[in-house]
mmCIF file with all atom_site columns, N, CA and C in Angstrom:
data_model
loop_
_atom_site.group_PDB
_atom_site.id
_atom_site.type_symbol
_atom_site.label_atom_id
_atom_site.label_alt_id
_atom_site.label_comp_id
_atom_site.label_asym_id
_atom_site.label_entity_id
_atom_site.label_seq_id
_atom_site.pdbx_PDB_ins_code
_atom_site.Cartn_x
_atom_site.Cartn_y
_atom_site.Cartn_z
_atom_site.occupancy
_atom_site.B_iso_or_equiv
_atom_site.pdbx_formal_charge
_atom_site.auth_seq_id
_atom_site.auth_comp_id
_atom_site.auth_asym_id
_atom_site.auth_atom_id
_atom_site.pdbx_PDB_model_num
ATOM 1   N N  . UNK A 1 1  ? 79.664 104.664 118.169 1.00 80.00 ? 1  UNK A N  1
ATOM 2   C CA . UNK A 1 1  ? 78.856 103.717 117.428 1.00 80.00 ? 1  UNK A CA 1
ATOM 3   C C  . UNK A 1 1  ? 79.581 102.385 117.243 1.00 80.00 ? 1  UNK A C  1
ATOM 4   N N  . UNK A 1 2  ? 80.996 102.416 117.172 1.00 83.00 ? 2  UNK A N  1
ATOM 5   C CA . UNK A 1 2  ? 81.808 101.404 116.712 1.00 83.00 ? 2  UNK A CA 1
ATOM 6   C C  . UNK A 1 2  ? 81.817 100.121 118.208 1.00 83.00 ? 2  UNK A C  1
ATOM 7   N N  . UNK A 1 3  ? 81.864 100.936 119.547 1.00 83.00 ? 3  UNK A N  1
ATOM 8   C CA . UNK A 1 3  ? 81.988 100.193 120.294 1.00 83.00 ? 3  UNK A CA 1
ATOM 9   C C  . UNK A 1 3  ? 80.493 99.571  120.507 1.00 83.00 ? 3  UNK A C  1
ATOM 10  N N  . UNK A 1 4  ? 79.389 100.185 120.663 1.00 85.00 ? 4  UNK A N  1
ATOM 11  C CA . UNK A 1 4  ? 77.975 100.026 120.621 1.00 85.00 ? 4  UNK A CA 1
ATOM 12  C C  . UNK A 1 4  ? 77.712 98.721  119.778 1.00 85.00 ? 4  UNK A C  1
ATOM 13  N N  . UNK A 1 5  ? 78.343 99.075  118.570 1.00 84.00 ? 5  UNK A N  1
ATOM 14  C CA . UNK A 1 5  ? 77.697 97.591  117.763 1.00 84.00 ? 5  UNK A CA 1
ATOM 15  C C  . UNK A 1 5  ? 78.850 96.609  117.744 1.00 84.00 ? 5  UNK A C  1
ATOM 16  N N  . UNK A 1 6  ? 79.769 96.591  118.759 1.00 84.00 ? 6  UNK A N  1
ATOM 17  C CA . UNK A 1 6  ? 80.369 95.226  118.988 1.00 84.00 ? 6  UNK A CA 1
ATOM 18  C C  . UNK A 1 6  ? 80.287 94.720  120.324 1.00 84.00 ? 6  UNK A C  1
ATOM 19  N N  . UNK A 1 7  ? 79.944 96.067  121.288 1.00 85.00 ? 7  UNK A N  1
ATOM 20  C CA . UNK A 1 7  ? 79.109 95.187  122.732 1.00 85.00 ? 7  UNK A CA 1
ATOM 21  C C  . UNK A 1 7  ? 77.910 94.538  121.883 1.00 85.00 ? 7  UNK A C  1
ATOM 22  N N  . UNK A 1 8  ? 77.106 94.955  121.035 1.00 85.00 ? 8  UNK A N  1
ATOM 23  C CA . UNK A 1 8  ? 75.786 94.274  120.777 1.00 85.00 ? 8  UNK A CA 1
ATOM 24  C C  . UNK A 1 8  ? 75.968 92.975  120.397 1.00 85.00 ? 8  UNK A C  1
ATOM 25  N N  . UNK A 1 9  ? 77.171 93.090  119.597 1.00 85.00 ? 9  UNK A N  1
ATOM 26  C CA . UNK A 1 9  ? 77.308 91.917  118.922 1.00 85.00 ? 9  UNK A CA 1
ATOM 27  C C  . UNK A 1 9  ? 77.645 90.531  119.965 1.00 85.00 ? 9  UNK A C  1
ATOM 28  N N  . UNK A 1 10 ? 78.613 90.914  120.994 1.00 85.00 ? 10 UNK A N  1
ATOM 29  C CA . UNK A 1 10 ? 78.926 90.049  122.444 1.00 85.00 ? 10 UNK A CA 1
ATOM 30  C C  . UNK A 1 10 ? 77.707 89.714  122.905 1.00 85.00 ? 10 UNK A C  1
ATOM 31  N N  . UNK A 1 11 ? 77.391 90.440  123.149 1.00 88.00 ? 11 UNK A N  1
ATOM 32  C CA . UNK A 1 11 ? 76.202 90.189  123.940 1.00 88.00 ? 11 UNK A CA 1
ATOM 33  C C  . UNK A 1 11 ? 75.025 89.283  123.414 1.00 88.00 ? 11 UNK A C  1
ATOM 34  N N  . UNK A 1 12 ? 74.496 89.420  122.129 1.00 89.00 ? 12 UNK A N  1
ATOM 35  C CA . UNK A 1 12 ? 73.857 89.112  121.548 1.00 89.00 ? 12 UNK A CA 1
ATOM 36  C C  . UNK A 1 12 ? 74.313 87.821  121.085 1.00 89.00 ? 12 UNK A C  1
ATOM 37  N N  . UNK A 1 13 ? 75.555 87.807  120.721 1.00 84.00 ? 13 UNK A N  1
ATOM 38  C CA . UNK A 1 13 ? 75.928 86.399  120.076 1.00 84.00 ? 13 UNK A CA 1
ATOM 39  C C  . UNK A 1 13 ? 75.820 86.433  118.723 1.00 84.00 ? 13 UNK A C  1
ATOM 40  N N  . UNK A 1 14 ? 75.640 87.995  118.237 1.00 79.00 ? 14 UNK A N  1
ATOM 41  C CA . UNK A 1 14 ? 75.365 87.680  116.687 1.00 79.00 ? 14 UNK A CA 1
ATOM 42  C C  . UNK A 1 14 ? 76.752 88.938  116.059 1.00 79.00 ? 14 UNK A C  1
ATOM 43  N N  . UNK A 1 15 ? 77.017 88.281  115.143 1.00 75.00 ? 15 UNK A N  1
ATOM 44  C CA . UNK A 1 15 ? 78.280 88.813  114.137 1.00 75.00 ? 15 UNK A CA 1
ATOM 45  C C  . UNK A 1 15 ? 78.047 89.935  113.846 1.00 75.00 ? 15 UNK A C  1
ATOM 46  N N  . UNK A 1 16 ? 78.468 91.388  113.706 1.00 76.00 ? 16 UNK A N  1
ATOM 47  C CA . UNK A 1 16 ? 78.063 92.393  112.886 1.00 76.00 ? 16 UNK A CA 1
ATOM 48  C C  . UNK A 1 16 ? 79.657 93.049  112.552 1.00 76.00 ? 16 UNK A C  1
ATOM 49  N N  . UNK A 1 17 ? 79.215 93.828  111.048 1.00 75.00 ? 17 UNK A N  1
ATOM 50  C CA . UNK A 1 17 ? 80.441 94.191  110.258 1.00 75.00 ? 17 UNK A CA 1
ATOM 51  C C  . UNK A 1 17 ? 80.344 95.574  109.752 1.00 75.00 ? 17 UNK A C  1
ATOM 52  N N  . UNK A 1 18 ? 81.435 96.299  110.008 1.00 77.00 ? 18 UNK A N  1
ATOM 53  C CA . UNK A 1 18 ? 81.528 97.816  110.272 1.00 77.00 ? 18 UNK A CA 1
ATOM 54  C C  . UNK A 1 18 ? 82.456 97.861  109.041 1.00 77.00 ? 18 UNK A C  1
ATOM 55  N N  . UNK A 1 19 ? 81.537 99.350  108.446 1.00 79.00 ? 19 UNK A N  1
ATOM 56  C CA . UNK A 1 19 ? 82.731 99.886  107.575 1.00 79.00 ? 19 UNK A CA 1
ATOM 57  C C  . UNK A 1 19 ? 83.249 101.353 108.016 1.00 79.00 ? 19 UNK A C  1
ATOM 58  N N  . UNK A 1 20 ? 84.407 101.394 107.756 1.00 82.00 ? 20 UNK A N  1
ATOM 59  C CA . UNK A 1 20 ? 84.892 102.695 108.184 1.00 82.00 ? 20 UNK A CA 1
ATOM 60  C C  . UNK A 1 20 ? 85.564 102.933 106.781 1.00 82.00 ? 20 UNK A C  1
ATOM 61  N N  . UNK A 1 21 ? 84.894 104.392 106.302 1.00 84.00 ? 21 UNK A N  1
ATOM 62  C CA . UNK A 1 21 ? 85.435 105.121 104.986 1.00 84.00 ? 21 UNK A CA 1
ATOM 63  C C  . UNK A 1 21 ? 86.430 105.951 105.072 1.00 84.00 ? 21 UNK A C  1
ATOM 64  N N  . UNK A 1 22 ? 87.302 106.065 104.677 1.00 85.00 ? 22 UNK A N  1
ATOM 65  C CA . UNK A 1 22 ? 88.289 107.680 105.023 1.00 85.00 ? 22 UNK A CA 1
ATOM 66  C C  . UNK A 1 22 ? 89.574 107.337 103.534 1.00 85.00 ? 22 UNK A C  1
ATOM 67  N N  . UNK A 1 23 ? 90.110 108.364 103.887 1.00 87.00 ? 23 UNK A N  1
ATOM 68  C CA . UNK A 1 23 ? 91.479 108.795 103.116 1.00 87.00 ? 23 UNK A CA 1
ATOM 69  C C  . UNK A 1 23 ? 92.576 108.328 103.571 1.00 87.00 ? 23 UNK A C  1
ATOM 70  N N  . UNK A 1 24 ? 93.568 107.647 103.005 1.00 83.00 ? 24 UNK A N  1
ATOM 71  C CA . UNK A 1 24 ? 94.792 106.991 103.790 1.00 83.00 ? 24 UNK A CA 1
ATOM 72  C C  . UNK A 1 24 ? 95.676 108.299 104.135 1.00 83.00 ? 24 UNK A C  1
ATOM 73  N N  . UNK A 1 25 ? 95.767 107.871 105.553 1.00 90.00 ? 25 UNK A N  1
ATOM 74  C CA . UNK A 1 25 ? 96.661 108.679 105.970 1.00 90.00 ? 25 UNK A CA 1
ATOM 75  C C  . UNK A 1 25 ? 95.531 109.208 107.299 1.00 90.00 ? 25 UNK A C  1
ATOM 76  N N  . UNK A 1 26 ? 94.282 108.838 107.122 1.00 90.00 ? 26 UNK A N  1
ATOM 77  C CA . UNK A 1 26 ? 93.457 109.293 108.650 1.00 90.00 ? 26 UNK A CA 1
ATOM 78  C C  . UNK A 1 26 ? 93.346 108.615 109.808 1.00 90.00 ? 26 UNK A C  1
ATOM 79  N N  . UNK A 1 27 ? 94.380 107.160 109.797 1.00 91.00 ? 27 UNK A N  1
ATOM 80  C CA . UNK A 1 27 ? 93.831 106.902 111.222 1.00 91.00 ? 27 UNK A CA 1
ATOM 81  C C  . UNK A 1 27 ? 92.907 105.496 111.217 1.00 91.00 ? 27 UNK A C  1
ATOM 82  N N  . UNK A 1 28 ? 92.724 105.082 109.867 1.00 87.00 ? 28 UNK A N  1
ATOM 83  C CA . UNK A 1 28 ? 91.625 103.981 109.537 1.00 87.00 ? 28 UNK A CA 1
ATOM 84  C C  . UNK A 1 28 ? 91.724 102.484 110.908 1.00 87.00 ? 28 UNK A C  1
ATOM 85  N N  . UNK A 1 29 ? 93.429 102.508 110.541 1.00 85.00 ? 29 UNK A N  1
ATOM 86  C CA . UNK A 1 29 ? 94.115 101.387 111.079 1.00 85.00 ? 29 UNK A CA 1
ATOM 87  C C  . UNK A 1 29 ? 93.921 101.562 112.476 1.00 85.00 ? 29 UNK A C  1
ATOM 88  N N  . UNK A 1 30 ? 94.587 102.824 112.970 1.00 91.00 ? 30 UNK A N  1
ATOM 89  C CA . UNK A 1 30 ? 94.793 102.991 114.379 1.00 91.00 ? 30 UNK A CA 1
ATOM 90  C C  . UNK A 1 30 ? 93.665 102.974 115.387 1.00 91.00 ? 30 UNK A C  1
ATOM 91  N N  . UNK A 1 31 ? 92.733 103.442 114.402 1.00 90.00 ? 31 UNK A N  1
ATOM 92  C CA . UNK A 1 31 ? 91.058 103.159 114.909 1.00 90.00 ? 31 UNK A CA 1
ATOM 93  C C  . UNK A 1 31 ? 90.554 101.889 115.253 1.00 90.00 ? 31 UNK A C  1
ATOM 94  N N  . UNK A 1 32 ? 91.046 101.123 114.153 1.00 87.00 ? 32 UNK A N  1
ATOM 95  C CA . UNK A 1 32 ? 90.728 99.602  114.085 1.00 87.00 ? 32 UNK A CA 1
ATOM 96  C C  . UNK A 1 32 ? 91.548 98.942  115.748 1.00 87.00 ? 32 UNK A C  1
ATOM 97  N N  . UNK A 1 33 ? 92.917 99.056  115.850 1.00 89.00 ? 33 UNK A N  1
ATOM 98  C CA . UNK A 1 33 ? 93.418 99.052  116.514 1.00 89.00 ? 33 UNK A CA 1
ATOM 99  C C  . UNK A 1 33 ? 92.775 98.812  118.089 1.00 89.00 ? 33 UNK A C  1
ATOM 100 N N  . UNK A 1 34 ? 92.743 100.441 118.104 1.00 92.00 ? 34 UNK A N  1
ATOM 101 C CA . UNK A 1 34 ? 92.409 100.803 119.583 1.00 92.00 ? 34 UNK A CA 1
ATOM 102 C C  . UNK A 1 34 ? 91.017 100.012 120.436 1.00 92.00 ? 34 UNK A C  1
ATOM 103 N N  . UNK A 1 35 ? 90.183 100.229 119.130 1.00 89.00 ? 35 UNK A N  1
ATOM 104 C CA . UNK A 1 35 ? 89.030 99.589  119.397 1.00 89.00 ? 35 UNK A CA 1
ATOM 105 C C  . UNK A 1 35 ? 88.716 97.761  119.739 1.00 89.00 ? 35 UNK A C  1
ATOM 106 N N  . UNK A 1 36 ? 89.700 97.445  119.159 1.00 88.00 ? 36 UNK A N  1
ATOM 107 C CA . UNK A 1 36 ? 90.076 95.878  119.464 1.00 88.00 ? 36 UNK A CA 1
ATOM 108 C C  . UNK A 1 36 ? 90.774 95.775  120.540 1.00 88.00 ? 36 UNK A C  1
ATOM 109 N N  . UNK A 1 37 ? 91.827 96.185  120.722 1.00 91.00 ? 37 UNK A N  1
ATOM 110 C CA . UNK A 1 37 ? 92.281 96.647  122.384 1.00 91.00 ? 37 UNK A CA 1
ATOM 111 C C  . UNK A 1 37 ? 91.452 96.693  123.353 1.00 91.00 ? 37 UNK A C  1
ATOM 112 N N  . UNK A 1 38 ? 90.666 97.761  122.916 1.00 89.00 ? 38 UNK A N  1
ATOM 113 C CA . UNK A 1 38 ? 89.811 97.792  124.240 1.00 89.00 ? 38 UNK A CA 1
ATOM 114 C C  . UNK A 1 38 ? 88.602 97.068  124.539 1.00 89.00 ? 38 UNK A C  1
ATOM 115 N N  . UNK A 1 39 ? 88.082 96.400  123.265 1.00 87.00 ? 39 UNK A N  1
ATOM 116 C CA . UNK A 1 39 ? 86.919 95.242  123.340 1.00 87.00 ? 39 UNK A CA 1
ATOM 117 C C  . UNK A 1 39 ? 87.707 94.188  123.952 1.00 87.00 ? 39 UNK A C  1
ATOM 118 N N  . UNK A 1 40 ? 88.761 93.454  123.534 1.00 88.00 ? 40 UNK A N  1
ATOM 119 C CA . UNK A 1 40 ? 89.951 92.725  124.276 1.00 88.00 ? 40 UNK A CA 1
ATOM 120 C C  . UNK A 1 40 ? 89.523 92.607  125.783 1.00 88.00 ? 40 UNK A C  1
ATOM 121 N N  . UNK A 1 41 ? 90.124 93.796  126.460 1.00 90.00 ? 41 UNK A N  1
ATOM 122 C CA . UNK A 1 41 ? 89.935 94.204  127.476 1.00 90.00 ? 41 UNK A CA 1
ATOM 123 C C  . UNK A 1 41 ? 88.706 94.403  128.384 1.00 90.00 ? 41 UNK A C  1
ATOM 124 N N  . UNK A 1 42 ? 87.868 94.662  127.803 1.00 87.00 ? 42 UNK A N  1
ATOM 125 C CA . UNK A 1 42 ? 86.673 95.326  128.187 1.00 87.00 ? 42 UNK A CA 1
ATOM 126 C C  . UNK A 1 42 ? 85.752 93.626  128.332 1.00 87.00 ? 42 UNK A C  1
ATOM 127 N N  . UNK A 1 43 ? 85.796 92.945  127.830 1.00 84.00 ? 43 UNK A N  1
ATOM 128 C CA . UNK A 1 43 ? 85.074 91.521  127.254 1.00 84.00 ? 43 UNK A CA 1
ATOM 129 C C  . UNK A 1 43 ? 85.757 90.489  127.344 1.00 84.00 ? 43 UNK A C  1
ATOM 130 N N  . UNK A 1 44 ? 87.348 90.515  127.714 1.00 83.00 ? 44 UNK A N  1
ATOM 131 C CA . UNK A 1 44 ? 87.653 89.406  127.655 1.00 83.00 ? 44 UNK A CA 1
ATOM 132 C C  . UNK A 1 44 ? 87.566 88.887  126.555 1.00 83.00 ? 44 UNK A C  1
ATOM 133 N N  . UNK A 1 45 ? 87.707 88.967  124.998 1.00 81.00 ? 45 UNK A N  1
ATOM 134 C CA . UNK A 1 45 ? 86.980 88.706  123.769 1.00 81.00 ? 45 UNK A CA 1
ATOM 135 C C  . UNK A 1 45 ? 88.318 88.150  122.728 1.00 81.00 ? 45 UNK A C  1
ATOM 136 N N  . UNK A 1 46 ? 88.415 87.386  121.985 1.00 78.00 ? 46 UNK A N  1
ATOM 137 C CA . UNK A 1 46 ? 89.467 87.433  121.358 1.00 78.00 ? 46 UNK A CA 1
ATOM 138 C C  . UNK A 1 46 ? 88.884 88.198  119.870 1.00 78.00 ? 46 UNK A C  1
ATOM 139 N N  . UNK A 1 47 ? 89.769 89.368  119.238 1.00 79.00 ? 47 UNK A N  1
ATOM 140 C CA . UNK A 1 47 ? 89.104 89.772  118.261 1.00 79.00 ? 47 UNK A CA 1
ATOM 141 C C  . UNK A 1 47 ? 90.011 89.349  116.843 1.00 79.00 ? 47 UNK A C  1
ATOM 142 N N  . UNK A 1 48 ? 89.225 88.681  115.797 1.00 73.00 ? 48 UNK A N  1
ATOM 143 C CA . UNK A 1 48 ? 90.083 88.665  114.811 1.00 73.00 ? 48 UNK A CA 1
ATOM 144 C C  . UNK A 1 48 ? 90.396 89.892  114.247 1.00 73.00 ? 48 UNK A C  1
ATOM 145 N N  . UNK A 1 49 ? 91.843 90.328  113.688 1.00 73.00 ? 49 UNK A N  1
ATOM 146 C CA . UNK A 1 49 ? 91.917 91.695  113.049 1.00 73.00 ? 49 UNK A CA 1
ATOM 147 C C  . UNK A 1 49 ? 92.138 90.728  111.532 1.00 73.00 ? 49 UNK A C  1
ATOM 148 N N  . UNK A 1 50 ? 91.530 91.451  110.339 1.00 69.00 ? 50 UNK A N  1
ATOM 149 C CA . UNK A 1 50 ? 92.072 91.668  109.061 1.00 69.00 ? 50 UNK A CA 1
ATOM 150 C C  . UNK A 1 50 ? 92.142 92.378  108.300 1.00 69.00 ? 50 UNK A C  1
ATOM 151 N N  . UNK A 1 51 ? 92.952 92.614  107.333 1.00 67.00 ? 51 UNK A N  1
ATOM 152 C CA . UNK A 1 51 ? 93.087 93.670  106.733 1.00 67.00 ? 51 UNK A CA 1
ATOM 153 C C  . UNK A 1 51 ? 93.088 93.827  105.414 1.00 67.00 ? 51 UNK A C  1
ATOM 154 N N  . UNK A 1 52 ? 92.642 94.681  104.460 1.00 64.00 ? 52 UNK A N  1
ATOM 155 C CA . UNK A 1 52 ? 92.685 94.174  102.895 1.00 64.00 ? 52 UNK A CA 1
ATOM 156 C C  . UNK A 1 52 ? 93.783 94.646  102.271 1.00 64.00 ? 52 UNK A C  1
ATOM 157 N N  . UNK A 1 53 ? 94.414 93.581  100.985 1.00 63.00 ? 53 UNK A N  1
ATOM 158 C CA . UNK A 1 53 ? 95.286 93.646  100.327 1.00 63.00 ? 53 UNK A CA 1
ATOM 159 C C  . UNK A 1 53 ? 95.588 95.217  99.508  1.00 63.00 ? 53 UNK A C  1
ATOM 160 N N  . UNK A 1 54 ? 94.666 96.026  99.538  1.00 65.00 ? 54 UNK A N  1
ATOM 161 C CA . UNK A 1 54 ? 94.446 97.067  98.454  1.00 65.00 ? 54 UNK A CA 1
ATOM 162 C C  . UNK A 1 54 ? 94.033 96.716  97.296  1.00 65.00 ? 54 UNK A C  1
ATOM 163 N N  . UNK A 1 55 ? 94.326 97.455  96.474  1.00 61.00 ? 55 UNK A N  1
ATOM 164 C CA . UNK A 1 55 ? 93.808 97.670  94.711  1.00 61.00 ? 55 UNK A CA 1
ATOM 165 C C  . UNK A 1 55 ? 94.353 96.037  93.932  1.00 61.00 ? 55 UNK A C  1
ATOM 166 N N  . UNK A 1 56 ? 93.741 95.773  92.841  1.00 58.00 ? 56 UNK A N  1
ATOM 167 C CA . UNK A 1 56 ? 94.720 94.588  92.379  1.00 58.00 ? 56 UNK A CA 1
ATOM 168 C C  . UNK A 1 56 ? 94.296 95.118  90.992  1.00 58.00 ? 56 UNK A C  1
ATOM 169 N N  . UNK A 1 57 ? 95.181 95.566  90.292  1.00 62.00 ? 57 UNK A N  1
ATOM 170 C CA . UNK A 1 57 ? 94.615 96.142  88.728  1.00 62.00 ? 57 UNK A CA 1
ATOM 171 C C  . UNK A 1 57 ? 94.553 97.443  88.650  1.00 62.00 ? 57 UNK A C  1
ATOM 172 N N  . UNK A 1 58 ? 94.297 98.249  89.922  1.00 64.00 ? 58 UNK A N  1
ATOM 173 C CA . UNK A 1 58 ? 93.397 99.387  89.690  1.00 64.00 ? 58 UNK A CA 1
ATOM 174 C C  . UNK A 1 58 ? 92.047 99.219  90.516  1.00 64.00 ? 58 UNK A C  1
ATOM 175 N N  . UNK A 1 59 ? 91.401 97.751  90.664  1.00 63.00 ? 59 UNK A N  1
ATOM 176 C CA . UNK A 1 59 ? 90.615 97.259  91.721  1.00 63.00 ? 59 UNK A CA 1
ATOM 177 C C  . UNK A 1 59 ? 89.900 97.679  92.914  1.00 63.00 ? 59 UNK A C  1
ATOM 178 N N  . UNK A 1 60 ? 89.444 97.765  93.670  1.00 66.00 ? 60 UNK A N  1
ATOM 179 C CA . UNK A 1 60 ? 89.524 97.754  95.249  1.00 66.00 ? 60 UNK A CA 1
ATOM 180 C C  . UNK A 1 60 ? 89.001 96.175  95.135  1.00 66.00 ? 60 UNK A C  1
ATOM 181 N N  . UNK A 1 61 ? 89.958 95.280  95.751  1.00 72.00 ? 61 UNK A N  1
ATOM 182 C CA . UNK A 1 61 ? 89.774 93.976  96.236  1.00 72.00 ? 61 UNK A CA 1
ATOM 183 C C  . UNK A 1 61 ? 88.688 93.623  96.881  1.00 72.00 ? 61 UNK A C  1
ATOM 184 N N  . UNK A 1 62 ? 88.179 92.535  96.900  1.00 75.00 ? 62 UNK A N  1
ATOM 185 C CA . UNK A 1 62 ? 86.584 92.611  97.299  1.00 75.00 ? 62 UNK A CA 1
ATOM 186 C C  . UNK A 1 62 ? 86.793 91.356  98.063  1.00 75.00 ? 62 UNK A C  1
ATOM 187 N N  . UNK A 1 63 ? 87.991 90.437  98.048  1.00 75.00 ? 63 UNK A N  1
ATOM 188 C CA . UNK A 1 63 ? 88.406 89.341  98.582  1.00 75.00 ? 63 UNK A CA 1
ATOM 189 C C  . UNK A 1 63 ? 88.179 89.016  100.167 1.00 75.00 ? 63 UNK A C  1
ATOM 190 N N  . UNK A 1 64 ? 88.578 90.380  100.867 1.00 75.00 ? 64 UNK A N  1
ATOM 191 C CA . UNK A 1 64 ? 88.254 90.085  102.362 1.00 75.00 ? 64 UNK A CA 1
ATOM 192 C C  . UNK A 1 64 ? 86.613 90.788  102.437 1.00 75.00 ? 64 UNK A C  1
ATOM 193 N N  . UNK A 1 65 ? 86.084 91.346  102.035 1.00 76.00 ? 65 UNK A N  1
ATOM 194 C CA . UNK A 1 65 ? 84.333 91.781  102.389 1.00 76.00 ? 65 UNK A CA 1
ATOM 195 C C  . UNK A 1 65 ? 83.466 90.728  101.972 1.00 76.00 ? 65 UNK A C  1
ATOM 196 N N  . UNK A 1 66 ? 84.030 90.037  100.830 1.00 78.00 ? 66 UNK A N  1
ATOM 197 C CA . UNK A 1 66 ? 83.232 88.617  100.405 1.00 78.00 ? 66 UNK A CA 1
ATOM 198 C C  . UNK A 1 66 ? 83.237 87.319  101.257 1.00 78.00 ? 66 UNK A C  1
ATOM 199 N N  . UNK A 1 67 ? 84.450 87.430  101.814 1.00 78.00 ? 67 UNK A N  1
ATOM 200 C CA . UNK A 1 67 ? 85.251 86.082  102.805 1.00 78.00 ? 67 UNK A CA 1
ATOM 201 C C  . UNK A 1 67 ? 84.345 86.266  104.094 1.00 78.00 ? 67 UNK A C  1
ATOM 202 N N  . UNK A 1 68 ? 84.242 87.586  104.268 1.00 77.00 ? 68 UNK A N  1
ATOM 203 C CA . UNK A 1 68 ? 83.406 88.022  105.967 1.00 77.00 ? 68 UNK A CA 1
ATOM 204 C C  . UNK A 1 68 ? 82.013 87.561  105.730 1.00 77.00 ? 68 UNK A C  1
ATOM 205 N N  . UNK A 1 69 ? 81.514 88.002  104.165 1.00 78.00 ? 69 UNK A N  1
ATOM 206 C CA . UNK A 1 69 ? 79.981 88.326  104.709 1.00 78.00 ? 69 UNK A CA 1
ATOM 207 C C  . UNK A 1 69 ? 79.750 86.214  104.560 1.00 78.00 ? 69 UNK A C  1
ATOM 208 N N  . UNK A 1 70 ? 80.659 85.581  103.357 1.00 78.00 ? 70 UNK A N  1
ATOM 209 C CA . UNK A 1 70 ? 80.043 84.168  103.802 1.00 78.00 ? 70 UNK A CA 1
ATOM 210 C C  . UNK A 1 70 ? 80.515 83.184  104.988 1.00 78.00 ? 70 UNK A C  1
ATOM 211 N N  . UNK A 1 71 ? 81.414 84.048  105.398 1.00 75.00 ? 71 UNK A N  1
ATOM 212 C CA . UNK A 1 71 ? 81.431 83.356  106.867 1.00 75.00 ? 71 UNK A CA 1
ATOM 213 C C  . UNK A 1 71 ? 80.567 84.087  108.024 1.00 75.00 ? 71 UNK A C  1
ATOM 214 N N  . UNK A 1 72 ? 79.949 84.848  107.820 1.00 75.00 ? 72 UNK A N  1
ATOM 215 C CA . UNK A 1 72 ? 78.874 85.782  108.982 1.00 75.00 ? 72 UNK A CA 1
ATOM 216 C C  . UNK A 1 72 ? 77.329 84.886  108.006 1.00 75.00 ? 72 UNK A C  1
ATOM 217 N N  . UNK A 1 73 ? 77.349 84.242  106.887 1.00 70.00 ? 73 UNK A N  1
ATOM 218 C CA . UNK A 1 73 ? 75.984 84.260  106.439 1.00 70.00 ? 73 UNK A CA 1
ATOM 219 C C  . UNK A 1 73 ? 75.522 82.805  106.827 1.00 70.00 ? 73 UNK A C  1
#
């Protein structure tokens, strides 16, 4: 699904933003990773990676999902 909706997104010309849920320690990153690698590759594509700061307080930081959706809006 992950690669599906970022050929769509190439292709199409339009932005789309994936969440991936899990437990630290599953792989979140390496997923992120691989998959940019191979869109890279696959597309010729330059992909931005970012990543969020974690908790701030106790928090979950909302700083990078807010930053994406008004630069995708």
């Amino acid at each position: 699904q992950l690669q599906t909706s970022a050929q769509r997104a190439l292709v199409q010309g339009q932005p789309t933003i994936v969440t991936v849920i899990g437990e630290a320690g599953y792989g979140r990153t390496h997923l992120a990773g691989v998959l940019a690698l191979q869109i890279e590759r696959t597309f010729a594509a330059k992909v931005l990676r970012l990543t969020s700061q974690g908790n701030v307080a106790g928090v979950p930081s909302r700083l990078l999902p807010d930053l994406l959706r008004s630069l995708l809006t």
